[in-house]
Amino acid sequence: MPEGFPVPDISAAPLIGVLALQGDVREHVRALSGSGARAIPVRRPEELESVDGLVIPGGESTTLWRLAVSFDMLDPMRKMLSAGLPAFGSCAGMIMLADRLVDGAAGQQTFGGIDMTVRRNAFGRQVDSFESDIRLNGIAGPALRAVFIRAPWVEQAGADVEILGTDARADRIVAVRQGPLLATSFHPELTPDTRIHELFVDIVKGNT
Ligand code: GLN
């Protein structure tokens, strides 16, 4: 770099990857870009090495799992997560971060990382998609509008898992955090409210 050239302050805008195998990648890239991060799609193991954090989008967890196997991403993802890479999973992404899965497809595997049991399609099928207002620990201000689409819920959470919120309908756990790992049953990327992405950016920066 030429002398006198300003050195960019990377801590001010961390680089966050969005796992781009399947799902609503573009929506997460947009939400992260509006939350003080630089965001890029990631689909290969080498690309994982360059990011400060990773988002696993909503979509379909059985497809994410199958594509992760074909793209040789299952083991690299597991290694990076156990090495402490911060990650945020929404909906299918929450499923992928669960150590244990109920009602998965035959042989379905996850990346794991959060000591929780997640029930897939827990609220019912597509007809049971719904929106509701929800309050989360650690998110200040008015209630969030949460969009649930064939959503999972957390059936059981280990002692190290912080429960951030439950839904008003079934009183089930729908948002959790364990260290640098964050997961929601719903899709904050589908609403203009970026508070959850901002929380994740703060986690990536080590601010919280
Ligand atoms: N039911 C889906 C699954 O099993 C998740 C739905 C979603 O991400 N909107 O992956």
JSON list of N, CA and C and ligand atoms in Angstrom, two decimals, residues 58-62 90-92 95 120-121 149-150 187, ligand 1:
[
{"chain": "A", "resi": 58, "resn": "GLY", "atom": "N", "xyz": [-32.67, -18.47, 5.46]},
{"chain": "A", "resi": 58, "resn": "GLY", "atom": "CA", "xyz": [-33.87, -19.29, 5.42]},
{"chain": "A", "resi": 58, "resn": "GLY", "atom": "C", "xyz": [-34.03, -19.88, 4.04]},
{"chain": "A", "resi": 59, "resn": "GLY", "atom": "N", "xyz": [-34.75, -20.95, 3.95]},
{"chain": "A", "resi": 59, "resn": "GLY", "atom": "CA", "xyz": [-34.94, -21.65, 2.69]},
{"chain": "A", "resi": 59, "resn": "GLY", "atom": "C", "xyz": [-35.50, -23.03, 2.98]},
{"chain": "A", "resi": 60, "resn": "GLU", "atom": "N", "xyz": [-34.74, -24.03, 2.67]},
{"chain": "A", "resi": 60, "resn": "GLU", "atom": "CA", "xyz": [-35.17, -25.41, 2.93]},
{"chain": "A", "resi": 60, "resn": "GLU", "atom": "C", "xyz": [-33.94, -26.18, 3.43]},
{"chain": "A", "resi": 61, "resn": "SER", "atom": "N", "xyz": [-34.04, -26.63, 4.69]},
{"chain": "A", "resi": 61, "resn": "SER", "atom": "CA", "xyz": [-32.85, -27.22, 5.32]},
{"chain": "A", "resi": 61, "resn": "SER", "atom": "C", "xyz": [-32.42, -28.52, 4.67]},
{"chain": "A", "resi": 62, "resn": "THR", "atom": "N", "xyz": [-33.38, -29.30, 4.11]},
{"chain": "A", "resi": 62, "resn": "THR", "atom": "CA", "xyz": [-32.97, -30.56, 3.47]},
{"chain": "A", "resi": 62, "resn": "THR", "atom": "C", "xyz": [-32.13, -30.25, 2.22]},
{"chain": "A", "resi": 90, "resn": "SER", "atom": "N", "xyz": [-31.32, -18.06, 10.17]},
{"chain": "A", "resi": 90, "resn": "SER", "atom": "CA", "xyz": [-32.76, -17.78, 10.26]},
{"chain": "A", "resi": 90, "resn": "SER", "atom": "C", "xyz": [-33.52, -18.96, 9.66]},
{"chain": "A", "resi": 91, "resn": "CYS", "atom": "N", "xyz": [-34.51, -19.44, 10.40]},
{"chain": "A", "resi": 91, "resn": "CYS", "atom": "CA", "xyz": [-35.42, -20.50, 9.95]},
{"chain": "A", "resi": 91, "resn": "CYS", "atom": "C", "xyz": [-34.66, -21.77, 9.53]},
{"chain": "A", "resi": 92, "resn": "ALA", "atom": "N", "xyz": [-34.54, -22.06, 8.23]},
{"chain": "A", "resi": 92, "resn": "ALA", "atom": "CA", "xyz": [-33.74, -23.24, 7.84]},
{"chain": "A", "resi": 92, "resn": "ALA", "atom": "C", "xyz": [-32.31, -23.10, 8.39]},
{"chain": "A", "resi": 95, "resn": "ILE", "atom": "N", "xyz": [-32.19, -24.38, 11.83]},
{"chain": "A", "resi": 95, "resn": "ILE", "atom": "CA", "xyz": [-32.13, -25.86, 11.79]},
{"chain": "A", "resi": 95, "resn": "ILE", "atom": "C", "xyz": [-30.68, -26.30, 11.59]},
{"chain": "A", "resi": 120, "resn": "ARG", "atom": "N", "xyz": [-38.35, -29.39, 13.22]},
{"chain": "A", "resi": 120, "resn": "ARG", "atom": "CA", "xyz": [-38.56, -28.85, 11.87]},
{"chain": "A", "resi": 120, "resn": "ARG", "atom": "C", "xyz": [-40.06, -28.74, 11.59]},
{"chain": "A", "resi": 121, "resn": "ASN", "atom": "N", "xyz": [-40.48, -27.73, 10.83]},
{"chain": "A", "resi": 121, "resn": "ASN", "atom": "CA", "xyz": [-41.89, -27.53, 10.45]},
{"chain": "A", "resi": 121, "resn": "ASN", "atom": "C", "xyz": [-42.81, -27.60, 11.67]},
{"chain": "A", "resi": 149, "resn": "ILE", "atom": "N", "xyz": [-42.38, -18.85, 8.41]},
{"chain": "A", "resi": 149, "resn": "ILE", "atom": "CA", "xyz": [-42.78, -19.60, 7.22]},
{"chain": "A", "resi": 149, "resn": "ILE", "atom": "C", "xyz": [-42.34, -21.06, 7.40]},
{"chain": "A", "resi": 150, "resn": "ARG", "atom": "N", "xyz": [-43.30, -21.96, 7.58]},
{"chain": "A", "resi": 150, "resn": "ARG", "atom": "CA", "xyz": [-42.98, -23.37, 7.88]},
{"chain": "A", "resi": 150, "resn": "ARG", "atom": "C", "xyz": [-41.83, -23.43, 8.88]},
{"chain": "A", "resi": 187, "resn": "HIS", "atom": "N", "xyz": [-37.86, -14.87, 10.03]},
{"chain": "A", "resi": 187, "resn": "HIS", "atom": "CA", "xyz": [-37.03, -14.32, 8.95]},
{"chain": "A", "resi": 187, "resn": "HIS", "atom": "C", "xyz": [-36.87, -12.80, 9.09]},
{"chain": "B", "resi": 1, "resn": "GLN", "atom": "N1", "xyz": [-39.32, -25.84, 6.81]},
{"chain": "B", "resi": 1, "resn": "GLN", "atom": "C1", "xyz": [-38.09, -25.42, 6.23]},
{"chain": "B", "resi": 1, "resn": "GLN", "atom": "C2", "xyz": [-36.96, -26.42, 6.46]},
{"chain": "B", "resi": 1, "resn": "GLN", "atom": "O1", "xyz": [-37.12, -27.47, 6.94]},
{"chain": "B", "resi": 1, "resn": "GLN", "atom": "C3", "xyz": [-37.64, -24.08, 6.76]},
{"chain": "B", "resi": 1, "resn": "GLN", "atom": "C4", "xyz": [-38.52, -23.00, 6.18]},
{"chain": "B", "resi": 1, "resn": "GLN", "atom": "C5", "xyz": [-37.87, -21.68, 6.03]},
{"chain": "B", "resi": 1, "resn": "GLN", "atom": "O2", "xyz": [-36.66, -21.51, 6.11]},
{"chain": "B", "resi": 1, "resn": "GLN", "atom": "N2", "xyz": [-38.70, -20.73, 5.76]},
{"chain": "B", "resi": 1, "resn": "GLN", "atom": "O3", "xyz": [-35.87, -26.10, 6.13]}
]
